Tab-separated table of C-alpha atoms in Angstrom:
chain	number	residue	atom	x	y	z
A	1160	MET	CA	-75.667	143.766	159.345
A	1161	SER	CA	-72.416	144.621	157.491
A	1162	ASP	CA	-70.128	144.065	160.274
A	1163	LEU	CA	-72.088	140.721	161.142
A	1164	ARG	CA	-72.043	139.479	157.594
A	1165	GLU	CA	-68.346	140.340	156.938
A	1166	LEU	CA	-67.267	138.606	160.583
A	1167	LEU	CA	-69.313	135.585	158.872
A	1168	ASP	CA	-67.745	136.152	155.648
A	1169	GLY	CA	-64.397	136.071	157.030
A	1170	LEU	CA	-65.096	132.984	158.974
A	1171	ALA	CA	-66.762	131.192	155.503
A	1172	GLY	CA	-64.092	131.571	153.552
A	1173	GLU	CA	-61.145	131.082	155.577
A	1174	ALA	CA	-62.221	128.979	158.374
A	1175	PRO	CA	-62.164	125.831	159.702
A	1176	ARG	CA	-58.512	127.205	160.974
A	1177	TYR	CA	-59.467	129.890	163.988
A	1178	ASP	CA	-56.726	131.830	162.555
A	1179	VAL	CA	-58.701	133.336	160.355
A	1180	VAL	CA	-59.153	135.562	163.642
A	1181	PRO	CA	-56.767	137.931	163.340
A	1182	ALA	CA	-57.847	138.500	159.100
A	1183	VAL	CA	-60.981	138.933	160.333
A	1184	ARG	CA	-59.666	141.449	162.672
A	1185	ALA	CA	-57.323	142.938	159.975
A	1186	ARG	CA	-60.363	143.318	157.829
A	1187	ARG	CA	-62.405	145.394	160.787
A	1188	GLN	CA	-59.067	147.653	162.126
A	1189	ARG	CA	-58.819	148.620	158.143
A	1190	ARG	CA	-62.652	149.759	158.478
A	1191	ILE	CA	-61.623	151.482	161.839
A	1192	ARG	CA	-59.193	153.324	160.610
A	1193	HIS	CA	-61.003	154.427	157.299
A	1194	ARG	CA	-64.330	155.703	159.786
A	1195	ARG	CA	-61.701	158.081	161.618
A	1196	ILE	CA	-60.022	159.400	158.790
A	1197	ALA	CA	-63.635	159.625	157.473
A	1198	GLY	CA	-64.117	161.403	160.958
A	1199	VAL	CA	-66.942	159.158	161.708
A	1200	GLY	CA	-64.981	158.334	165.020
A	1201	LEU	CA	-63.663	154.620	165.974
A	1202	LEU	CA	-65.884	152.025	164.762
A	1203	ALA	CA	-68.953	154.364	164.162
A	1204	SER	CA	-68.671	154.205	168.174
A	1205	ALA	CA	-70.555	155.785	170.695
A	1206	VAL	CA	-72.357	158.220	171.765
A	1207	ILE	CA	-70.985	158.692	174.715
A	1208	VAL	CA	-70.498	160.865	177.531
A	1209	ALA	CA	-67.033	160.219	180.480
A	1210	VAL	CA	-67.757	159.684	184.145
A	1211	GLY	CA	-67.465	162.294	186.016
A	1212	THR	CA	-67.825	164.553	183.558
A	1213	GLN	CA	-70.889	167.216	183.353
A	1214	VAL	CA	-73.902	165.862	180.993
A	1215	PRO	CA	-74.322	168.405	178.193
A	1216	ARG	CA	-77.480	170.456	178.508
A	1217	ALA	CA	-79.891	169.856	175.603
A	1218	PHE	CA	-79.909	172.590	172.931
A	1219	GLY	CA	-82.679	173.242	170.442
A	1220	PRO	CA	-86.281	175.388	170.287
A	1221	PRO	CA	-87.864	175.365	173.663
A	1222	GLY	CA	-91.419	172.653	173.311
A	1223	ASP	CA	-88.663	170.166	171.704
A	1224	SER	CA	-86.775	169.077	174.335
A	1225	PRO	CA	-86.043	164.722	175.879
A	1226	ALA	CA	-88.297	165.329	178.042
A	1227	ALA	CA	-91.206	165.482	176.324
A	1228	GLN	CA	-90.251	162.171	174.665
A	1229	PRO	CA	-88.031	160.282	177.960
A	1230	PHE	CA	-85.294	157.609	176.641
A	1231	PRO	CA	-84.828	155.539	178.208
A	1232	THR	CA	-87.066	154.895	180.365
A	1233	VAL	CA	-84.980	152.204	182.380
A	1234	TRP	CA	-81.116	152.322	183.370
A	1235	ASN	CA	-80.697	150.941	186.417
A	1236	GLY	CA	-79.308	146.960	187.075
A	1237	CYS	CA	-77.932	146.247	183.972
A	1238	GLN	CA	-76.663	142.857	183.416
A	1239	ALA	CA	-74.879	141.558	180.458
A	1240	GLN	CA	-74.780	137.894	179.018
A	1241	ARG	CA	-73.654	136.091	176.163
A	1242	LEU	CA	-76.375	134.735	174.286
A	1243	PRO	CA	-76.195	130.953	173.606
A	1244	LEU	CA	-75.924	129.247	170.110
A	1245	PRO	CA	-78.536	126.346	168.480
A	1246	ALA	CA	-76.092	123.051	169.038
A	1247	GLY	CA	-72.667	122.856	166.730
A	1248	TYR	CA	-72.814	126.636	166.196
A	1249	ASP	CA	-70.047	128.036	168.511
A	1250	GLY	CA	-67.802	130.213	165.877
A	1251	VAL	CA	-68.149	134.085	165.854
A	1252	SER	CA	-71.589	135.030	166.718
A	1253	ALA	CA	-73.629	139.012	167.251
A	1254	VAL	CA	-76.546	140.372	167.332
A	1255	GLY	CA	-77.311	142.527	164.056
A	1256	ALA	CA	-80.938	143.264	164.898
A	1257	MET	CA	-83.978	143.217	167.524
A	1258	ASP	CA	-87.638	144.247	167.364
A	1259	PRO	CA	-89.271	147.692	168.766
A	1260	THR	CA	-89.810	146.157	171.802
A	1261	GLY	CA	-86.745	143.735	172.392
A	1262	ARG	CA	-88.616	140.759	173.312
A	1263	TYR	CA	-86.719	139.223	170.265
A	1264	LEU	CA	-83.417	139.802	169.225
A	1265	GLY	CA	-81.900	138.653	165.907
A	1266	GLY	CA	-77.957	137.694	163.904
A	1267	GLY	CA	-76.059	135.418	162.841
A	1268	ALA	CA	-73.422	132.289	163.755
A	1269	SER	CA	-70.546	130.138	162.192
A	1270	ARG	CA	-69.697	126.958	162.242
A	1271	GLY	CA	-66.428	125.966	160.020
A	1272	GLN	CA	-67.854	127.417	156.460
A	1273	THR	CA	-71.432	127.600	157.336
A	1274	SER	CA	-73.749	130.150	158.635
A	1275	ILE	CA	-76.992	130.721	160.081
A	1276	ALA	CA	-79.356	133.059	161.187
A	1277	VAL	CA	-80.413	132.892	164.728
A	1278	ILE	CA	-83.424	134.759	166.698
A	1279	TRP	CA	-83.078	134.980	170.650
A	1280	ASP	CA	-86.776	135.244	171.842
A	1281	ARG	CA	-86.784	137.319	175.250
A	1282	GLY	CA	-85.613	134.299	178.067
A	1283	GLY	CA	-82.310	134.239	175.370
A	1284	GLN	CA	-82.971	131.080	173.828
A	1285	PRO	CA	-81.994	130.661	170.242
A	1286	ARG	CA	-83.700	128.679	167.117
A	1287	GLN	CA	-82.598	128.607	163.725
A	1288	VAL	CA	-84.228	130.745	160.954
A	1289	PRO	CA	-84.723	128.186	158.016
A	1290	VAL	CA	-83.036	130.117	155.151
A	1291	GLN	CA	-81.221	129.205	152.194
A	1292	GLY	CA	-77.956	130.016	151.007
A	1293	ASP	CA	-74.874	131.276	152.948
A	1294	SER	CA	-73.313	134.757	154.721
A	1295	VAL	CA	-77.134	134.237	156.564
A	1296	GLY	CA	-77.987	137.129	158.964
A	1297	VAL	CA	-81.108	138.854	160.383
A	1298	ALA	CA	-81.457	142.678	158.861
A	1299	ASP	CA	-84.189	143.198	161.202
A	1300	LEU	CA	-87.565	142.226	163.709
A	1301	ASP	CA	-90.786	142.690	164.552
A	1302	ALA	CA	-92.844	142.036	167.973
A	1303	THR	CA	-94.301	138.529	166.511
A	1304	GLY	CA	-91.156	137.676	165.622
A	1305	THR	CA	-91.458	137.790	162.154
A	1306	ALA	CA	-87.906	138.079	160.272
A	1307	LEU	CA	-86.074	140.159	157.559
A	1308	VAL	CA	-83.394	138.325	156.214
A	1309	SER	CA	-80.224	138.304	154.322
A	1310	SER	CA	-78.785	135.823	152.460
A	1311	VAL	CA	-76.132	134.899	149.087
A	1312	VAL	CA	-77.768	132.214	147.314
A	1313	ASP	CA	-75.743	131.370	143.990
A	1314	GLY	CA	-73.387	134.047	144.511
A	1315	GLU	CA	-76.117	136.501	144.323
A	1316	ASN	CA	-77.761	138.456	147.096
A	1317	VAL	CA	-81.459	137.707	148.385
A	1318	GLY	CA	-83.980	138.999	150.775
A	1319	TRP	CA	-86.571	137.377	152.482
A	1320	ILE	CA	-89.611	137.188	155.297
A	1321	VAL	CA	-89.509	134.701	157.452
A	1322	ARG	CA	-93.345	134.065	159.302
A	1323	ASP	CA	-93.855	131.138	161.423
A	1324	GLY	CA	-91.095	129.156	159.901
A	1325	ILE	CA	-91.911	129.768	156.155
A	1326	ALA	CA	-89.044	131.682	154.967
A	1327	ALA	CA	-90.757	134.042	151.460
A	1328	ARG	CA	-88.214	135.476	148.934
A	1329	LEU	CA	-88.442	138.920	147.679
A	1330	PRO	CA	-88.453	139.776	144.121
A	1331	GLY	CA	-85.663	140.963	142.662
A	1332	THR	CA	-81.920	140.953	141.679
A	1333	ASP	CA	-79.234	141.531	143.782
A	1334	VAL	CA	-81.370	142.504	147.279
A	1335	ALA	CA	-79.681	143.692	150.150
A	1336	VAL	CA	-82.379	144.230	152.910
A	1337	LEU	CA	-82.185	146.641	156.060
A	1338	ARG	CA	-86.090	147.298	156.912
A	1339	PHE	CA	-89.335	146.608	157.190
A	1340	ASN	CA	-92.303	148.412	158.968
A	1341	ALA	CA	-95.922	147.160	160.875
A	1342	THR	CA	-97.581	146.765	157.394
A	1343	GLY	CA	-95.000	144.818	155.768
A	1344	GLN	CA	-93.580	146.825	153.457
A	1345	VAL	CA	-89.614	146.489	153.011
A	1346	LEU	CA	-86.855	148.878	152.972
A	1347	GLY	CA	-83.756	147.829	150.740
A	1348	ARG	CA	-81.565	148.363	147.878
A	1349	ILE	CA	-81.030	146.721	144.393
A	1350	GLY	CA	-77.695	147.238	143.924
A	1351	MET	CA	-77.046	150.525	145.011
A	1352	ARG	CA	-79.891	151.631	144.290
A	1353	PRO	CA	-82.683	152.499	147.125
A	1354	MET	CA	-86.161	150.730	147.145
A	1355	VAL	CA	-88.972	150.195	148.916
A	1356	TRP	CA	-91.262	146.531	148.302
A	1357	ARG	CA	-94.691	148.311	148.825
A	1358	ASP	CA	-96.042	144.829	148.638
A	1359	ALA	CA	-93.523	142.016	149.717
A	1360	SER	CA	-94.776	139.856	146.618
A	1361	ARG	CA	-94.444	142.579	143.576
A	1362	GLN	CA	-91.211	144.204	142.515
A	1363	PRO	CA	-89.736	146.696	144.492
A	1364	THR	CA	-90.185	150.660	143.364
A	1365	PRO	CA	-86.997	153.069	143.595
A	1366	LEU	CA	-86.842	155.956	145.701
A	1367	PRO	CA	-87.013	158.648	143.517
A	1368	LEU	CA	-83.329	160.988	143.782
A	1369	PRO	CA	-83.026	164.779	143.895
A	1370	ASP	CA	-81.784	166.837	140.344
A	1371	GLY	CA	-78.063	166.338	140.974
A	1372	ILE	CA	-78.268	163.452	143.283
A	1373	THR	CA	-76.325	160.201	142.366
A	1374	GLN	CA	-75.861	158.325	145.549
A	1375	ALA	CA	-78.419	158.283	148.462
A	1376	ALA	CA	-78.053	155.698	151.803
A	1377	VAL	CA	-81.351	154.185	153.316
A	1378	TYR	CA	-82.146	153.027	157.559
A	1379	ASP	CA	-85.491	152.959	158.383
A	1380	ILE	CA	-89.158	153.145	157.116
A	1381	ALA	CA	-92.234	154.200	159.362
A	1382	ASP	CA	-95.099	152.771	159.173
A	1383	ASP	CA	-97.118	155.236	157.207
A	1384	GLY	CA	-93.969	154.162	154.607
A	1385	THR	CA	-92.088	157.425	155.293
A	1386	VAL	CA	-88.309	156.592	154.512
A	1387	VAL	CA	-85.147	158.603	156.077
A	1388	GLY	CA	-81.641	158.214	154.822
A	1389	THR	CA	-79.459	160.365	153.554
A	1390	ILE	CA	-78.459	161.888	149.930
A	1391	HIS	CA	-75.029	162.890	148.518
A	1392	GLY	CA	-73.946	165.198	145.923
A	1393	THR	CA	-71.188	168.165	145.556
A	1394	ALA	CA	-72.178	169.682	149.011
A	1395	GLY	CA	-71.889	166.386	150.803
A	1396	PRO	CA	-74.041	163.998	152.753
A	1397	ARG	CA	-77.674	165.793	153.678
A	1398	PRO	CA	-80.237	163.675	155.770
A	1399	TYR	CA	-83.416	163.090	153.511
A	1400	LEU	CA	-86.782	162.081	154.161
A	1401	TRP	CA	-88.854	160.219	151.549
A	1402	HIS	CA	-92.654	160.672	151.655
A	1403	PRO	CA	-94.772	157.890	151.163
A	1404	ASP	CA	-95.825	159.087	147.709
A	1405	GLY	CA	-92.223	159.261	146.718
A	1406	THR	CA	-91.834	163.007	146.831
A	1407	GLY	CA	-88.939	164.170	148.960
A	1408	GLU	CA	-87.417	166.960	150.901
A	1409	GLU	CA	-84.538	167.543	152.524
A	1410	LEU	CA	-84.033	167.626	156.607
A	1411	ALA	CA	-82.902	170.874	158.130
A	1412	LEU	CA	-78.731	170.426	160.132
A	1413	PRO	CA	-78.356	172.687	163.311
A	1414	GLU	CA	-77.640	175.608	161.979
A	1415	GLN	CA	-74.205	175.325	164.518
A	1416	ALA	CA	-73.184	172.384	161.818
A	1417	ALA	CA	-70.968	174.331	159.480
A	1418	GLU	CA	-69.494	173.291	156.556
A	1419	PRO	CA	-67.736	171.011	155.828
A	1420	ILE	CA	-70.007	168.561	156.851
A	1421	GLN	CA	-67.968	165.034	157.668
A	1422	ASP	CA	-70.895	162.269	157.595
A	1423	VAL	CA	-74.653	162.480	158.844
A	1424	ARG	CA	-76.531	159.483	159.490
A	1425	VAL	CA	-80.309	159.557	159.866
A	1426	GLY	CA	-80.857	155.960	162.052
A	1427	ALA	CA	-84.628	155.864	163.034
A	1428	VAL	CA	-87.984	157.086	162.168
A	1429	TYR	CA	-91.259	156.073	164.530
A	1430	GLY	CA	-93.736	158.800	164.654
A	1431	ASP	CA	-93.626	161.796	164.665
A	1432	TRP	CA	-90.034	161.347	165.468
A	1433	ILE	CA	-86.505	161.024	163.255
A	1434	THR	CA	-83.434	160.596	164.896
A	1435	GLY	CA	-79.642	161.065	163.846
A	1436	ALA	CA	-76.734	162.418	164.144
A	1437	VAL	CA	-74.251	164.899	162.282
A	1438	ARG	CA	-70.092	165.295	162.298
A	1439	TYR	CA	-69.159	168.383	160.964
A	1440	GLY	CA	-65.686	170.897	160.888
A	1441	ASP	CA	-62.038	170.338	159.834
A	1442	SER	CA	-59.662	167.521	161.823
A	1443	ALA	CA	-61.414	165.248	164.288
A	1444	GLY	CA	-64.745	167.138	163.997
A	1445	THR	CA	-67.595	168.049	166.279
A	1446	THR	CA	-70.657	165.653	166.191
A	1447	LEU	CA	-74.067	166.959	167.615
A	1448	LEU	CA	-77.019	164.447	168.322
A	1449	ILE	CA	-80.858	165.379	166.407
A	1450	ARG	CA	-83.958	164.470	166.851
A	1451	TRP	CA	-86.755	165.748	164.280
A	1452	ASN	CA	-90.471	166.127	164.721
A	1453	ARG	CA	-91.935	165.889	161.039
A	1454	ALA	CA	-95.049	167.215	162.360
A	1455	THR	CA	-94.392	170.677	163.446
A	1456	GLY	CA	-90.675	170.854	161.328
A	1457	ARG	CA	-88.787	171.599	164.467
A	1458	GLN	CA	-85.340	170.110	165.847
A	1459	SER	CA	-83.424	169.434	168.885
A	1460	TRP	CA	-79.692	168.858	169.064
A	1461	TRP	CA	-77.398	167.952	171.535
A	1462	PRO	CA	-73.102	167.810	171.620
A	1463	ALA	CA	-71.863	164.238	172.042
A	1464	ARG	CA	-68.249	162.312	171.527
A	1465	SER	CA	-69.019	160.475	168.583
A	1466	MET	CA	-71.191	158.993	166.247
A	1467	PRO	CA	-73.930	156.198	167.121
A	1468	ASP	CA	-73.347	152.585	166.819
A	1469	ALA	CA	-77.545	151.852	166.945
A	1470	TYR	CA	-80.263	154.590	166.797
A	1471	GLY	CA	-83.494	153.659	168.380
A	1472	ASP	CA	-86.335	156.279	169.247
A	1473	GLY	CA	-84.845	158.469	171.117
A	1474	ILE	CA	-80.660	159.046	170.335
A	1475	GLY	CA	-78.806	155.556	170.269
A	1476	ALA	CA	-75.931	153.390	171.588
A	1477	GLY	CA	-72.573	152.722	171.070
A	1478	ALA	CA	-69.064	152.127	172.769
A	1479	ASP	CA	-66.097	154.611	173.107
A	1480	ARG	CA	-63.146	154.421	174.468
A	1481	PHE	CA	-61.115	156.365	177.971
A	1482	HIS	CA	-57.803	157.027	178.584
A	1483	ASP	CA	-57.592	155.070	182.297
A	1484	GLY	CA	-53.886	155.795	183.083
A	1485	ARG	CA	-53.495	151.870	181.319
A	1486	ALA	CA	-53.235	152.912	177.645
A	1487	ARG	CA	-52.663	155.751	175.318
A	1488	LEU	CA	-54.584	156.217	172.114
A	1489	ASP	CA	-52.992	158.156	169.405
A	1490	PRO	CA	-54.763	158.483	165.783
A	1491	ASP	CA	-53.034	155.042	164.626
A	1492	THR	CA	-53.096	152.678	167.255
A	1493	VAL	CA	-56.092	150.943	169.635
A	1494	HIS	CA	-55.351	149.525	172.958
A	1495	ALA	CA	-56.761	147.732	175.325
A	1496	GLY	CA	-58.085	149.262	178.800
A	1497	THR	CA	-61.962	151.302	178.228
A	1498	ASP	CA	-64.873	151.592	179.303
A	1499	ILE	CA	-67.973	150.652	177.843
A	1500	GLU	CA	-70.655	153.473	177.715
A	1501	LEU	CA	-74.213	154.233	176.651
A	1502	THR	CA	-75.850	156.934	175.803
A	1503	ALA	CA	-79.154	158.681	175.636
A	1504	PHE	CA	-79.669	162.341	175.299
A	1505	GLY	CA	-76.359	163.094	176.803
A	1506	THR	CA	-76.956	160.863	179.841
A	1507	GLY	CA	-73.293	158.139	180.058
A	1508	ARG	CA	-74.350	154.874	181.966
A	1509	THR	CA	-71.866	152.562	182.213
A	1510	LEU	CA	-72.368	149.219	180.902
A	1511	PRO	CA	-71.086	145.368	182.431
A	1512	THR	CA	-68.957	143.393	180.598
A	1513	ALA	CA	-70.185	140.003	180.259
A	1514	ALA	CA	-68.729	137.046	181.962
A	1515	GLY	CA	-65.897	135.482	180.361
A	1516	ALA	CA	-65.365	138.493	177.505
A	1517	VAL	CA	-61.883	140.282	177.154
A	1518	PRO	CA	-60.670	142.984	175.920
A	1519	PRO	CA	-59.698	143.100	172.451
A	1520	THR	CA	-56.197	143.933	171.306
A	1521	ASN	CA	-58.089	146.231	168.730
A	1522	GLY	CA	-60.994	147.724	168.406
A	1523	PRO	CA	-63.878	149.019	171.479
A	1524	ASP	CA	-64.870	146.685	174.365
A	1525	ALA	CA	-68.280	145.957	173.058
A	1526	GLN	CA	-70.159	146.893	169.831
A	1527	PHE	CA	-73.541	147.724	169.426
A	1528	ALA	CA	-75.746	146.515	166.691
A	1529	ALA	CA	-79.595	147.293	168.292
A	1530	ILE	CA	-81.528	148.605	170.918
A	1531	SER	CA	-85.489	148.958	172.156
A	1532	ARG	CA	-87.153	151.487	171.546
A	1533	ASP	CA	-87.116	152.276	175.871
A	1534	GLY	CA	-83.267	151.478	175.894
A	1535	SER	CA	-84.242	148.339	178.117
A	1536	VAL	CA	-82.521	145.618	175.607
A	1537	ILE	CA	-79.429	146.421	173.972
A	1538	GLY	CA	-77.816	144.228	171.475
A	1539	GLY	CA	-74.245	143.625	170.361
A	1540	SER	CA	-70.825	141.833	170.498
A	1541	GLN	CA	-67.916	141.296	172.590
A	1542	GLU	CA	-64.916	139.204	172.024
A	1543	PHE	CA	-64.539	135.850	174.121
A	1544	PRO	CA	-61.123	133.330	173.949
A	1545	ILE	CA	-62.033	130.643	171.753
A	1546	ALA	CA	-61.460	128.240	174.374
A	1547	ALA	CA	-60.224	128.290	177.896
A	1548	GLY	CA	-56.414	129.882	178.431
A	1549	SER	CA	-56.452	130.647	175.169
A	1550	GLU	CA	-55.227	134.216	173.635
A	1551	GLN	CA	-56.957	133.701	170.848
A	1552	THR	CA	-60.750	135.274	170.984
A	1553	ILE	CA	-63.628	135.764	168.655
A	1554	PRO	CA	-66.836	137.375	168.768
A	1555	GLY	CA	-69.538	136.623	170.647
A	1556	ALA	CA	-73.369	137.740	170.797
A	1557	VAL	CA	-73.806	139.674	173.846
A	1558	TRP	CA	-77.423	141.321	174.957
A	1559	TRP	CA	-77.972	144.122	177.980
A	1560	ARG	CA	-80.856	144.220	179.880
A	1561	CYS	CA	-81.716	146.772	182.063
A	1562	ASP	CA	-84.234	147.076	184.699
């Protein structure tokens, strides 16, 4: 949600002029360079394998191979489509969330200085989410269309659960919502402190941090209340799991992940499986995709080009760029002329571009934010001209559906 809210906030602060787009892009480019320096990879972008290269084999203990839990189940016949918006909202838009089945997508759209949260159904039809405030966006969805929504009200970050068109505000001050599970427990933050709302009508419970740890990031909550994320201390970032009773344990990294650890992401937890990635080593570093089995304690890992943007029950999705004879990439400059690709367990697939989308001057050809459990639906955004024949572009919400 942070990228989507930044785009919408950029428009809200500088609209209604379309020349706000370069300013938004400049912020995005600063973020790209910061992440590149940090070793995360361009735009925390995709786990990919270039077309024509050999698919890397799986590593890790026998019995935890990808064949045990194939992901995704479908890849052929992928189609890209720009998602329509509610009447009057023709500014920046992007997908920021998806229910696990891919039936509903959620995101945000803008009109001048106003932003709204939007939910698209299986047919791609939009509806506005009835939530108060500015910088409105959907953080998470379930298969019934119930949404977890963020907004800013009177300068304060607020979280909402929207069910059957009725919005209920979560208790707490300066609330940032992230995910919710099938039992209605909500994962989020108050300020920078990770919290869980075990009951959405009551004050949240802070997640305890290990001794010596002052900072943590959380990413997902399982149906039983288990939370996954990362902790940050003097040894750098480490993957971490909080049990429903509040006790925690560090998840082991593969032995190959030598110091220094540049970045760790624990993206999703579902059933016994936890998915994530680590980037380690000096300079550009090396990235491994990781799956932990929390029932057996075993892990599997695979080499990858860079960190994923969006995580599902397998590993994730994202966009990366390749030298294709038309553009030269250097550490500080990003050029057009790129391919869009997806990865699941090291199997690369090129995705089509939505009709009307154009390669951006800076950044990848697409940005991914959400992927369904079976990998058949992906949500994100691409760049589109603000008007026919215009060289100025804005992000537009896109989904990819694979038969």
